[in-house]
């Protein structure tokens, strides 16, 4: 197979694909050029930067393209149903990055609770503002609400339970027996919003109203902390900024943004925001696991 890698991939996995006899080409294409380029490949491997929509599929259908692989959990940057209607299979790597994303969500929780991002920035500016950052909070004893209780949410739950947090979760699907297994509780979304001290999003992108919007923020406790390592569009950034400025939301940890690279400087520069540039799966271990999963997908395909 000729395989196009648009957004980078673990080098050892690429070497394994080459050893299997496949030709691997690393090249990013702008959206206007991608569809035509795909006609020369049997498979394409993308991450979050590349989008494969109806336009690209129309331009590529009827060619050699047989397989699209999303090196990550979600596939919302691919028009999956349309691709499959046109004979192009779509796969992803749902297991490989769960631990890394969950650990980043936990890191943002600590950063928000203890002002780590803001305090570090002031120190790099030559300041020593000990009193300003002495009013932190402990995570132990607090309630964490997890919106979307899939693999990532479950791993975050285990970490949170390990430091003494109470965990509640909302999800359209309730996994039998997992409440007893992990010591958590499923609740309806409105109850989660009202009870949680920390809210962490681990749901796919939603159509229509964002999960974190002005209406839902009003249902939350005063001083809530919001974490988003899922999809940027799950948060209404204007509503979150207003809530941060009013103090309704104490802090936010954000790895994803509505537009990436983010142009919302008022949000990512806010002193109560711990921000990272979409690095949830950006660990050596996760990238190696993603690469292995991709090799298996192609071998089985």
Tab-separated table of C-alpha atoms in Angstrom:
chain	number	residue	atom	x	y	z
A	1	UNK	CA	0.000	0.000	0.000
A	2	UNK	CA	0.951	3.653	-0.465
A	3	UNK	CA	0.223	5.356	2.854
A	4	UNK	CA	0.027	9.113	3.382
A	5	UNK	CA	0.850	10.465	6.854
A	6	UNK	CA	-0.331	14.070	7.083
A	7	UNK	CA	0.223	15.090	10.719
A	8	UNK	CA	3.219	13.055	11.839
A	9	UNK	CA	3.508	9.557	13.306
A	10	UNK	CA	5.772	7.504	15.561
A	11	UNK	CA	8.964	6.687	13.642
A	12	UNK	CA	9.220	3.095	14.845
A	13	UNK	CA	5.698	2.406	13.590
A	14	UNK	CA	6.571	3.930	10.227
A	15	UNK	CA	9.624	1.662	10.078
A	16	UNK	CA	7.431	-1.370	10.763
A	17	UNK	CA	5.062	-0.381	7.964
A	18	UNK	CA	8.021	-0.015	5.598
A	19	UNK	CA	9.334	-3.410	6.681
A	20	UNK	CA	5.922	-4.869	5.820
A	21	UNK	CA	6.423	-3.594	2.286
A	22	UNK	CA	4.314	-0.442	2.430
A	23	UNK	CA	5.437	2.936	1.097
A	24	UNK	CA	4.982	5.696	3.702
A	25	UNK	CA	4.910	9.340	2.618
A	26	UNK	CA	4.971	12.168	5.184
A	27	UNK	CA	3.318	15.272	3.724
A	28	UNK	CA	0.753	17.782	4.978
A	29	UNK	CA	-1.729	19.117	2.417
A	30	UNK	CA	-3.984	22.154	2.699
A	31	UNK	CA	-7.714	21.315	2.440
A	32	UNK	CA	-7.973	22.538	-1.168
A	33	UNK	CA	-5.178	20.180	-2.244
A	34	UNK	CA	-5.827	17.169	-0.011
A	35	UNK	CA	-8.638	15.479	-1.949
A	36	UNK	CA	-6.690	15.337	-5.201
A	37	UNK	CA	-3.550	14.157	-3.387
A	38	UNK	CA	-5.465	11.304	-1.734
A	39	UNK	CA	-6.129	9.738	-5.159
A	40	UNK	CA	-2.509	8.582	-5.240
A	41	UNK	CA	-2.705	6.674	-1.924
A	42	UNK	CA	-4.378	3.529	-0.625
A	43	UNK	CA	-4.542	4.788	2.959
A	44	UNK	CA	-4.167	8.053	4.869
A	45	UNK	CA	-3.245	8.527	8.532
A	46	UNK	CA	-4.311	11.806	10.135
A	47	UNK	CA	-4.414	13.412	13.562
A	48	UNK	CA	-6.430	16.486	14.585
A	49	UNK	CA	-4.957	19.058	12.182
A	50	UNK	CA	-6.149	17.383	8.971
A	51	UNK	CA	-9.871	17.398	8.180
A	52	UNK	CA	-11.369	14.993	5.645
A	53	UNK	CA	-14.788	16.288	4.669
A	54	UNK	CA	-17.252	15.664	1.859
A	55	UNK	CA	-15.215	17.834	-0.534
A	56	UNK	CA	-12.038	15.794	-0.072
A	57	UNK	CA	-13.957	12.505	-0.246
A	58	UNK	CA	-15.685	13.561	-3.479
A	59	UNK	CA	-12.331	14.407	-5.000
A	60	UNK	CA	-10.785	11.106	-3.859
A	61	UNK	CA	-13.626	8.624	-4.451
A	62	UNK	CA	-13.222	6.187	-7.285
A	63	UNK	CA	-9.449	6.192	-6.791
A	64	UNK	CA	-7.058	3.906	-4.929
A	65	UNK	CA	-8.052	5.295	-1.507
A	66	UNK	CA	-9.482	2.516	0.685
A	67	UNK	CA	-8.753	3.499	4.283
A	68	UNK	CA	-8.684	6.570	6.556
A	69	UNK	CA	-7.112	6.168	9.995
A	70	UNK	CA	-7.485	8.790	12.716
A	71	UNK	CA	-4.496	8.498	15.049
A	72	UNK	CA	-6.523	9.334	18.142
A	73	UNK	CA	-9.857	8.806	19.835
A	74	UNK	CA	-12.458	10.966	18.093
A	75	UNK	CA	-13.300	10.927	14.393
A	76	UNK	CA	-15.258	14.191	14.271
A	77	UNK	CA	-12.715	15.674	11.828
A	78	UNK	CA	-13.815	13.053	9.274
A	79	UNK	CA	-17.193	12.764	7.525
A	80	UNK	CA	-17.311	9.103	8.492
A	81	UNK	CA	-20.711	8.096	7.125
A	82	UNK	CA	-20.038	9.740	3.766
A	83	UNK	CA	-16.626	8.087	3.458
A	84	UNK	CA	-18.057	4.649	4.214
A	85	UNK	CA	-20.952	5.189	1.779
A	86	UNK	CA	-18.281	5.661	-0.876
A	87	UNK	CA	-16.366	2.499	-0.033
A	88	UNK	CA	-13.665	4.100	2.150
A	89	UNK	CA	-13.203	2.476	5.563
A	90	UNK	CA	-12.604	4.696	8.621
A	91	UNK	CA	-10.705	3.489	11.693
A	92	UNK	CA	-9.296	5.149	14.818
A	93	UNK	CA	-7.088	4.273	17.800
A	94	UNK	CA	-9.431	4.600	20.796
A	95	UNK	CA	-7.312	2.858	23.422
A	96	UNK	CA	-3.803	4.182	22.883
A	97	UNK	CA	-3.971	7.707	24.320
A	98	UNK	CA	-6.470	7.300	27.174
A	99	UNK	CA	-3.876	7.276	29.952
A	100	UNK	CA	-2.032	10.326	28.607
A	101	UNK	CA	-5.190	12.421	28.176
A	102	UNK	CA	-6.469	11.463	31.624
A	103	UNK	CA	-3.131	12.394	33.200
A	104	UNK	CA	-3.191	15.784	31.457
A	105	UNK	CA	-6.723	16.421	32.736
A	106	UNK	CA	-5.511	15.642	36.253
A	107	UNK	CA	-2.497	17.906	35.762
A	108	UNK	CA	-4.801	20.771	34.772
A	109	UNK	CA	-6.892	20.112	37.884
A	110	UNK	CA	-3.809	20.508	40.081
A	111	UNK	CA	-2.682	23.558	38.092
A	112	UNK	CA	-6.045	25.273	38.564
A	113	UNK	CA	-6.297	24.360	42.248
A	114	UNK	CA	-2.815	25.677	43.093
A	115	UNK	CA	-2.330	28.463	40.500
A	116	UNK	CA	0.653	26.623	39.030
A	117	UNK	CA	0.416	28.144	35.549
A	118	UNK	CA	-0.171	31.726	36.706
A	119	UNK	CA	2.383	31.583	39.539
A	120	UNK	CA	5.028	30.169	37.218
A	121	UNK	CA	4.407	32.972	34.711
A	122	UNK	CA	4.894	35.645	37.367
A	123	UNK	CA	8.129	34.042	38.553
A	124	UNK	CA	9.473	34.026	35.000
A	125	UNK	CA	8.628	37.740	34.949
A	126	UNK	CA	10.917	38.244	37.973
A	127	UNK	CA	8.140	38.504	40.579
A	128	UNK	CA	7.659	36.750	43.921
A	129	UNK	CA	3.916	36.850	44.620
A	130	UNK	CA	3.632	34.311	47.420
A	131	UNK	CA	0.642	35.932	49.102
A	132	UNK	CA	-1.315	36.203	45.863
A	133	UNK	CA	-1.112	32.448	45.324
A	134	UNK	CA	-1.513	31.180	48.886
A	135	UNK	CA	-5.276	30.640	48.686
A	136	UNK	CA	-5.301	27.381	46.783
A	137	UNK	CA	-7.634	24.450	47.327
A	138	UNK	CA	-7.077	20.725	47.845
A	139	UNK	CA	-8.554	18.172	45.479
A	140	UNK	CA	-9.009	15.619	48.251
A	141	UNK	CA	-12.557	15.730	49.570
A	142	UNK	CA	-13.930	17.506	46.502
A	143	UNK	CA	-16.444	16.141	43.994
A	144	UNK	CA	-15.329	15.563	40.419
A	145	UNK	CA	-17.996	15.451	37.727
A	146	UNK	CA	-16.919	13.611	34.570
A	147	UNK	CA	-18.998	14.319	31.465
A	148	UNK	CA	-18.505	11.338	29.148
A	149	UNK	CA	-17.453	8.163	30.967
A	150	UNK	CA	-15.537	6.256	28.319
A	151	UNK	CA	-11.955	5.012	28.539
A	152	UNK	CA	-10.455	8.417	29.381
A	153	UNK	CA	-13.136	9.287	31.918
A	154	UNK	CA	-12.667	5.927	33.641
A	155	UNK	CA	-8.906	6.386	33.931
A	156	UNK	CA	-9.371	9.901	35.339
A	157	UNK	CA	-11.894	8.468	37.799
A	158	UNK	CA	-9.342	5.977	39.136
A	159	UNK	CA	-6.763	8.749	39.620
A	160	UNK	CA	-9.264	11.039	41.327
A	161	UNK	CA	-10.445	8.276	43.668
A	162	UNK	CA	-6.799	7.631	44.527
A	163	UNK	CA	-6.394	11.137	45.969
A	164	UNK	CA	-9.681	11.089	47.865
A	165	UNK	CA	-12.173	12.697	45.493
A	166	UNK	CA	-15.816	11.720	45.132
A	167	UNK	CA	-16.570	10.934	41.474
A	168	UNK	CA	-19.881	11.330	39.678
A	169	UNK	CA	-20.371	10.940	35.948
A	170	UNK	CA	-22.961	11.572	33.260
A	171	UNK	CA	-23.142	9.571	30.044
A	172	UNK	CA	-25.843	8.438	27.643
A	173	UNK	CA	-24.672	4.855	28.219
A	174	UNK	CA	-24.300	3.319	31.684
A	175	UNK	CA	-21.750	0.503	31.872
A	176	UNK	CA	-23.182	-2.365	33.969
A	177	UNK	CA	-21.287	-2.961	37.199
A	178	UNK	CA	-18.791	-0.121	36.803
A	179	UNK	CA	-20.214	1.970	39.645
A	180	UNK	CA	-19.305	-0.741	42.147
A	181	UNK	CA	-16.022	-1.531	40.377
A	182	UNK	CA	-14.702	2.050	40.379
A	183	UNK	CA	-16.612	3.460	43.334
A	184	UNK	CA	-18.366	6.185	41.327
A	185	UNK	CA	-21.973	7.142	40.646
A	186	UNK	CA	-23.875	7.858	37.449
A	187	UNK	CA	-26.096	10.947	37.678
A	188	UNK	CA	-28.137	13.058	35.299
A	189	UNK	CA	-26.318	16.001	33.738
A	190	UNK	CA	-28.125	18.697	35.740
A	191	UNK	CA	-27.293	16.942	39.014
A	192	UNK	CA	-23.655	16.710	37.979
A	193	UNK	CA	-23.551	20.431	37.183
A	194	UNK	CA	-25.069	21.287	40.571
A	195	UNK	CA	-22.909	18.967	42.710
A	196	UNK	CA	-19.439	19.019	41.162
A	197	UNK	CA	-16.537	21.148	42.430
A	198	UNK	CA	-14.519	20.144	39.353
A	199	UNK	CA	-16.053	19.296	35.961
A	200	UNK	CA	-13.968	17.485	33.345
A	201	UNK	CA	-15.201	16.982	29.776
A	202	UNK	CA	-14.491	13.718	27.955
A	203	UNK	CA	-17.337	13.611	25.429
A	204	UNK	CA	-17.238	13.801	21.630
A	205	UNK	CA	-18.076	17.085	19.942
A	206	UNK	CA	-21.780	17.849	20.158
A	207	UNK	CA	-23.975	19.390	17.494
A	208	UNK	CA	-25.766	22.550	18.559
A	209	UNK	CA	-25.365	23.941	22.075
A	210	UNK	CA	-21.989	23.471	23.762
A	211	UNK	CA	-21.781	21.334	26.898
A	212	UNK	CA	-20.363	24.319	28.768
A	213	UNK	CA	-22.648	27.226	27.874
A	214	UNK	CA	-24.070	30.192	29.804
A	215	UNK	CA	-27.217	28.258	30.706
A	216	UNK	CA	-25.286	25.298	32.127
A	217	UNK	CA	-22.737	27.466	33.916
A	218	UNK	CA	-25.634	29.051	35.852
A	219	UNK	CA	-26.519	25.585	37.157
A	220	UNK	CA	-23.017	25.081	38.601
A	221	UNK	CA	-21.638	25.854	42.040
A	222	UNK	CA	-19.953	29.199	42.536
A	223	UNK	CA	-16.193	28.661	42.303
A	224	UNK	CA	-16.362	25.573	40.080
A	225	UNK	CA	-13.287	24.490	38.101
A	226	UNK	CA	-13.790	23.400	34.467
A	227	UNK	CA	-11.381	21.130	32.576
A	228	UNK	CA	-11.601	20.442	28.838
A	229	UNK	CA	-9.332	17.955	27.100
A	230	UNK	CA	-12.059	16.718	24.722
A	231	UNK	CA	-13.080	19.044	21.868
A	232	UNK	CA	-12.843	22.824	21.860
A	233	UNK	CA	-16.386	23.285	20.575
A	234	UNK	CA	-17.747	21.595	23.709
A	235	UNK	CA	-17.145	24.922	25.483
A	236	UNK	CA	-18.758	28.251	24.639
A	237	UNK	CA	-15.581	30.292	25.030
A	238	UNK	CA	-17.387	33.644	25.425
A	239	UNK	CA	-19.607	32.230	28.172
A	240	UNK	CA	-16.608	30.698	29.944
A	241	UNK	CA	-14.665	33.964	29.754
A	242	UNK	CA	-17.603	35.887	31.234
A	243	UNK	CA	-17.862	33.332	34.059
A	244	UNK	CA	-14.134	33.550	34.792
A	245	UNK	CA	-14.305	37.327	34.917
A	246	UNK	CA	-17.327	37.284	37.246
A	247	UNK	CA	-15.793	34.656	39.533
A	248	UNK	CA	-18.603	32.157	38.960
A	249	UNK	CA	-15.926	29.834	37.544
A	250	UNK	CA	-12.809	29.832	39.718
A	251	UNK	CA	-10.477	28.498	37.028
A	252	UNK	CA	-10.330	26.503	33.812
A	253	UNK	CA	-7.827	24.021	32.403
A	254	UNK	CA	-7.983	23.947	28.611
A	255	UNK	CA	-6.086	21.736	26.177
A	256	UNK	CA	-8.473	22.265	23.267
A	257	UNK	CA	-10.039	25.339	21.714
A	258	UNK	CA	-12.865	26.177	19.308
A	259	UNK	CA	-10.287	27.268	16.729
A	260	UNK	CA	-6.797	25.792	16.653
A	261	UNK	CA	-4.303	27.379	16.815
A	262	UNK	CA	-6.434	29.438	19.189
A	263	UNK	CA	-6.997	33.102	18.415
A	264	UNK	CA	-8.827	33.736	21.696
A	265	UNK	CA	-5.987	35.504	23.492
A	266	UNK	CA	-8.328	36.883	26.153
A	267	UNK	CA	-9.107	33.300	27.187
A	268	UNK	CA	-5.725	31.580	27.045
A	269	UNK	CA	-3.998	34.595	28.619
A	270	UNK	CA	-6.533	34.829	31.445
A	271	UNK	CA	-4.781	34.498	34.829
A	272	UNK	CA	-7.289	31.855	35.929
A	273	UNK	CA	-6.707	29.657	32.882
A	274	UNK	CA	-4.194	26.804	32.666
A	275	UNK	CA	-3.696	26.390	28.911
A	276	UNK	CA	-1.900	23.847	26.736
A	277	UNK	CA	-1.861	23.592	22.907
A	278	UNK	CA	-3.803	20.329	22.354
A	279	UNK	CA	-1.140	18.014	23.777
A	280	UNK	CA	-3.419	15.440	25.426
A	281	UNK	CA	-1.961	12.515	23.497
A	282	UNK	CA	1.466	14.098	23.289
A	283	UNK	CA	3.520	11.640	25.308
A	284	UNK	CA	6.174	9.293	23.988
A	285	UNK	CA	4.282	6.319	25.392
A	286	UNK	CA	0.943	7.303	23.829
A	287	UNK	CA	2.472	7.970	20.427
A	288	UNK	CA	4.216	4.597	20.498
A	289	UNK	CA	0.937	2.856	21.405
A	290	UNK	CA	-0.918	4.783	18.690
A	291	UNK	CA	1.714	3.694	16.176
A	292	UNK	CA	1.381	0.060	17.220
A	293	UNK	CA	-2.405	0.253	16.930
A	294	UNK	CA	-2.113	1.747	13.429
A	295	UNK	CA	0.265	-1.020	12.344
A	296	UNK	CA	-2.249	-3.601	13.606
A	297	UNK	CA	-5.133	-1.862	11.798
A	298	UNK	CA	-3.256	-1.885	8.495
A	299	UNK	CA	-2.050	-5.453	8.939
A	300	UNK	CA	-5.601	-6.667	9.650
A	301	UNK	CA	-7.122	-4.506	6.921
